[in-house]
């Protein structure tokens, strides 16, 4: 029985006309009032802000519905070519503020809430971040769907609705501790369940041949164990344009079919337990950034995403266009963008659906697949490229494994034709890695099955062509292209920095909200002293707000132990062992590194510099000192021991530095727990200096670097990822550049001699001496030995020591520059002015121009079709 018939179809109804809801303060207030008192049934004794938040969110959601329907009607009516953005992660953060901004509801809601004596900022804080991603890759997907809606492109995001998102991070005695993030516990008003669109996904079983009605030999996948997958739709509003696109997230549930054998054998409990394992597939997000865990459950998640999404698209096709099984124009109308290798099983799954379910020939199916799939690579780190063991695949997805073998056989024949006799090349390019346990190279499957392969910054795309994917580039040079990442200026400027947005608009108009390159009109204002003063005031207010956020996050931690208290002078102090103790304020340079904790991102290099600053203070070298607040934030993968050790080191250094009276007013160090999107919104607006100090050639692009630049921070950076393009846009006078290039890194690697570098550099020797004398771990002997060893190891892949002397130099320049307040402000303005390129609107326009080729679609009203 088709699943759709499980839901009774609606009787012919004519109640679907809707009239626009009032967007003025009065109407908003009436709706908020009605939701609170009637829909949610609360009364004057209700103390929980949760209900007030929900009442407000429902009122805003109603105003999204109209555009959502009009957008849907336009897509139904015009049947435009569409793109489906497949991503295992969508790091959305909070929705309320963004929806209000994009709908232009901020003014009326402020007024409406004022009437009730409510504060919007406080209410917005009630919303739990949707943390369905690890870091940059997931946040990129979120920025992209925002830009697609703003550009009115018919793009649907497909992802998984994890019950538990990215873990919550606590810091316990300086160590990271992970807590589950049950983000749905308090409900999610932004999603609509669509049970009528449930699909079925197969696992296990085996394949068999049969003859179809035309006596063709065919294959089918039988005796499978299935799960049902239910979509939840989330509205994605464009910026003040009526378009509301859809993010569709899949949740797995058990089928209603019990295992009858078990049931009859009396194992009712056992057959119900089977239901549990099915529900588990979309239970939890894997918290590994830039590495794959290789777990069976992860492969199941990937297959659920690919299979459910493709089935959804193909079903729509059959209903609307195909009149059955005509796929002649399918590839003209549909495009799938794979966000990294994670969903690349989609290549084989589309083949399966077309051949096994719609009886297309191999050649016809392959032609469609390879003209609809496009693949974005996100990393050069080999540990991030998943390889699934052939054994596991054959067991879990037997039909898919057969298809992959067939794809490989035909592909290798093509390679052999191009390079006769080059067996080494065949082995290198094979989708199956043969040494030891056979493994499927999923990235290669993605390349072979796609018509476009792109990297995410110029350097990264070039390194892909020269290194990781060299053989494939030689075979198909035209497939390869670059799409430098971007970020949405709605969330990352207008939303997170309303005061700066207001100042910008007051001076250059609001054209920048539609074309971010208009920010360059700010450049001449660097000579306007009054403008510079206003610019500084905004930054100062934002820095104050960040200080409050920092204090609040430590207060909740310390509240339990009763450690923190505000002294009579208004200074914050603590009596707890690792609590917060800051001695610098808004006048200090806010020097920030927030991102996932990973060795290649080199938080370690930053800590070494902090130790160096401390060492200088201890030696009395404090003439013309620039006070600093060094802020760290970020999560380590729970199984990544070295990254967790680095968090511990940061916290121990912070403790010693902050409590040493010698540093008072000169240097404070903070590790802000639980870094996430909503935290970044406060941090990006407040930073002076943005630390982008990865080993050159390792950070594919970075997007945190762009958020900081857009909000007027200066970059302290290596020539890596999009830093290179940031430098190009803003110019060397407004950027603190240091360190080896990607080429120099690889050239040095065989002769790398960190002990020599340390011995040759007095500052460095002193830093290492402090570390090695257990200065920061007096009562915790040996805990930093691994870190010390890796710094001194000639095999350190991240070559931290190589860049230390240059880093210290560049930091000295930055500190000096900060003392010239006017010059710093000018550089800050110029960074914002030059950040236009890094709008994800530009990135998406390029994806569309080169890969998707979609036509923008205007939403239409009911009556217009
Ligand atoms: C932007 C962002 C990232 C990516 O930061 P990078 O510095 O590019 O690694 C990660 N996490 C969150 C919460 C972000 O907002």
PDB file of N, CA and C in Angstrom, residues 366 370 407 410-412 414-415 418-419 429 431 444-453 465 469-481:
ATOM      1  N   UNK A 366      22.405   6.521 -16.195  1.00  0.00           N
ATOM      2  CA  UNK A 366      23.721   7.133 -15.942  1.00  0.00           C
ATOM      3  C   UNK A 366      23.791   8.541 -16.544  1.00  0.00           C
ATOM      4  N   UNK A 370      24.580  11.677 -14.106  1.00  0.00           N
ATOM      5  CA  UNK A 370      25.779  12.503 -14.287  1.00  0.00           C
ATOM      6  C   UNK A 370      25.459  13.874 -14.887  1.00  0.00           C
ATOM      7  N   UNK A 407      29.530   0.879 -11.746  1.00  0.00           N
ATOM      8  CA  UNK A 407      30.015   2.228 -12.087  1.00  0.00           C
ATOM      9  C   UNK A 407      31.536   2.189 -12.225  1.00  0.00           C
ATOM     10  N   UNK A 410      32.888   0.372 -15.440  1.00  0.00           N
ATOM     11  CA  UNK A 410      32.748   1.201 -16.648  1.00  0.00           C
ATOM     12  C   UNK A 410      33.696   2.395 -16.609  1.00  0.00           C
ATOM     13  N   UNK A 411      33.859   2.958 -15.388  1.00  0.00           N
ATOM     14  CA  UNK A 411      34.756   4.109 -15.252  1.00  0.00           C
ATOM     15  C   UNK A 411      36.201   3.704 -15.541  1.00  0.00           C
ATOM     16  N   UNK A 412      36.630   2.572 -14.979  1.00  0.00           N
ATOM     17  CA  UNK A 412      38.021   2.148 -15.183  1.00  0.00           C
ATOM     18  C   UNK A 412      38.282   1.812 -16.647  1.00  0.00           C
ATOM     19  N   UNK A 414      37.035   3.453 -19.081  1.00  0.00           N
ATOM     20  CA  UNK A 414      37.260   4.766 -19.692  1.00  0.00           C
ATOM     21  C   UNK A 414      38.687   5.261 -19.398  1.00  0.00           C
ATOM     22  N   UNK A 415      39.124   5.053 -18.147  1.00  0.00           N
ATOM     23  CA  UNK A 415      40.490   5.462 -17.783  1.00  0.00           C
ATOM     24  C   UNK A 415      41.503   4.685 -18.625  1.00  0.00           C
ATOM     25  N   UNK A 418      41.957   6.008 -22.004  1.00  0.00           N
ATOM     26  CA  UNK A 418      42.710   7.266 -22.054  1.00  0.00           C
ATOM     27  C   UNK A 418      44.195   7.070 -21.769  1.00  0.00           C
ATOM     28  N   UNK A 419      44.498   6.121 -20.882  1.00  0.00           N
ATOM     29  CA  UNK A 419      45.895   5.873 -20.517  1.00  0.00           C
ATOM     30  C   UNK A 419      46.190   4.378 -20.642  1.00  0.00           C
ATOM     31  N   UNK A 429      42.943   5.559  -9.285  1.00  0.00           N
ATOM     32  CA  UNK A 429      41.647   6.194  -9.541  1.00  0.00           C
ATOM     33  C   UNK A 429      40.455   5.304  -9.231  1.00  0.00           C
ATOM     34  N   UNK A 431      37.396   3.415  -7.741  1.00  0.00           N
ATOM     35  CA  UNK A 431      36.484   3.745  -6.635  1.00  0.00           C
ATOM     36  C   UNK A 431      36.697   2.798  -5.462  1.00  0.00           C
ATOM     37  N   UNK A 444      35.530   9.767  -4.655  1.00  0.00           N
ATOM     38  CA  UNK A 444      35.692   9.427  -6.072  1.00  0.00           C
ATOM     39  C   UNK A 444      34.342   9.105  -6.705  1.00  0.00           C
ATOM     40  N   UNK A 445      33.490   8.437  -5.935  1.00  0.00           N
ATOM     41  CA  UNK A 445      32.141   8.166  -6.437  1.00  0.00           C
ATOM     42  C   UNK A 445      31.445   9.489  -6.768  1.00  0.00           C
ATOM     43  N   UNK A 446      31.619  10.464  -5.871  1.00  0.00           N
ATOM     44  CA  UNK A 446      30.990  11.771  -6.086  1.00  0.00           C
ATOM     45  C   UNK A 446      31.540  12.440  -7.350  1.00  0.00           C
ATOM     46  N   UNK A 447      32.860  12.335  -7.556  1.00  0.00           N
ATOM     47  CA  UNK A 447      33.453  12.992  -8.733  1.00  0.00           C
ATOM     48  C   UNK A 447      32.979  12.325 -10.019  1.00  0.00           C
ATOM     49  N   UNK A 448      33.031  10.986 -10.019  1.00  0.00           N
ATOM     50  CA  UNK A 448      32.673  10.256 -11.236  1.00  0.00           C
ATOM     51  C   UNK A 448      31.204  10.474 -11.587  1.00  0.00           C
ATOM     52  N   UNK A 449      30.361  10.609 -10.543  1.00  0.00           N
ATOM     53  CA  UNK A 449      28.926  10.725 -10.778  1.00  0.00           C
ATOM     54  C   UNK A 449      28.431  12.144 -10.997  1.00  0.00           C
ATOM     55  N   UNK A 450      29.320  13.139 -10.936  1.00  0.00           N
ATOM     56  CA  UNK A 450      28.866  14.530 -10.996  1.00  0.00           C
ATOM     57  C   UNK A 450      29.335  15.242 -12.252  1.00  0.00           C
ATOM     58  N   UNK A 451      28.595  16.277 -12.636  1.00  0.00           N
ATOM     59  CA  UNK A 451      29.054  17.088 -13.773  1.00  0.00           C
ATOM     60  C   UNK A 451      29.835  18.310 -13.324  1.00  0.00           C
ATOM     61  N   UNK A 452      29.860  18.559 -11.997  1.00  0.00           N
ATOM     62  CA  UNK A 452      30.616  19.685 -11.473  1.00  0.00           C
ATOM     63  C   UNK A 452      31.266  19.284 -10.167  1.00  0.00           C
ATOM     64  N   UNK A 453      32.529  19.667 -10.003  1.00  0.00           N
ATOM     65  CA  UNK A 453      33.246  19.443  -8.741  1.00  0.00           C
ATOM     66  C   UNK A 453      33.855  20.779  -8.349  1.00  0.00           C
ATOM     67  N   UNK A 465      43.069  20.397  -7.569  1.00  0.00           N
ATOM     68  CA  UNK A 465      43.474  20.039  -8.932  1.00  0.00           C
ATOM     69  C   UNK A 465      44.920  19.538  -8.993  1.00  0.00           C
ATOM     70  N   UNK A 469      42.848  15.441  -6.174  1.00  0.00           N
ATOM     71  CA  UNK A 469      42.040  14.992  -7.310  1.00  0.00           C
ATOM     72  C   UNK A 469      42.761  15.183  -8.643  1.00  0.00           C
ATOM     73  N   UNK A 470      44.095  15.177  -8.601  1.00  0.00           N
ATOM     74  CA  UNK A 470      44.902  15.467  -9.792  1.00  0.00           C
ATOM     75  C   UNK A 470      44.535  14.577 -10.984  1.00  0.00           C
ATOM     76  N   UNK A 471      44.453  13.272 -10.722  1.00  0.00           N
ATOM     77  CA  UNK A 471      44.154  12.331 -11.808  1.00  0.00           C
ATOM     78  C   UNK A 471      42.808  12.644 -12.451  1.00  0.00           C
ATOM     79  N   UNK A 472      41.851  12.988 -11.621  1.00  0.00           N
ATOM     80  CA  UNK A 472      40.509  13.261 -12.139  1.00  0.00           C
ATOM     81  C   UNK A 472      40.494  14.574 -12.914  1.00  0.00           C
ATOM     82  N   UNK A 473      41.310  15.528 -12.442  1.00  0.00           N
ATOM     83  CA  UNK A 473      41.411  16.803 -13.154  1.00  0.00           C
ATOM     84  C   UNK A 473      42.008  16.588 -14.544  1.00  0.00           C
ATOM     85  N   UNK A 474      42.981  15.686 -14.620  1.00  0.00           N
ATOM     86  CA  UNK A 474      43.582  15.400 -15.925  1.00  0.00           C
ATOM     87  C   UNK A 474      42.574  14.752 -16.873  1.00  0.00           C
ATOM     88  N   UNK A 475      41.691  13.959 -16.316  1.00  0.00           N
ATOM     89  CA  UNK A 475      40.681  13.285 -17.140  1.00  0.00           C
ATOM     90  C   UNK A 475      39.562  14.247 -17.547  1.00  0.00           C
ATOM     91  N   UNK A 476      39.104  15.050 -16.583  1.00  0.00           N
ATOM     92  CA  UNK A 476      37.942  15.937 -16.816  1.00  0.00           C
ATOM     93  C   UNK A 476      38.222  17.351 -16.339  1.00  0.00           C
ATOM     94  N   UNK A 477      39.128  18.083 -17.003  1.00  0.00           N
ATOM     95  CA  UNK A 477      39.469  19.425 -16.499  1.00  0.00           C
ATOM     96  C   UNK A 477      38.252  20.345 -16.390  1.00  0.00           C
ATOM     97  N   UNK A 478      37.283  20.161 -17.262  1.00  0.00           N
ATOM     98  CA  UNK A 478      36.156  21.097 -17.285  1.00  0.00           C
ATOM     99  C   UNK A 478      35.171  20.908 -16.138  1.00  0.00           C
ATOM    100  N   UNK A 479      35.272  19.748 -15.466  1.00  0.00           N
ATOM    101  CA  UNK A 479      34.366  19.530 -14.332  1.00  0.00           C
ATOM    102  C   UNK A 479      34.711  20.422 -13.155  1.00  0.00           C
ATOM    103  N   UNK A 480      35.989  20.816 -13.066  1.00  0.00           N
ATOM    104  CA  UNK A 480      36.472  21.437 -11.829  1.00  0.00           C
ATOM    105  C   UNK A 480      36.291  22.945 -11.841  1.00  0.00           C
ATOM    106  N   UNK A 481      35.806  23.465 -10.724  1.00  0.00           N
ATOM    107  CA  UNK A 481      35.620  24.911 -10.616  1.00  0.00           C
ATOM    108  C   UNK A 481      35.690  25.339  -9.162  1.00  0.00           C
TER     109      UNK A 481
END
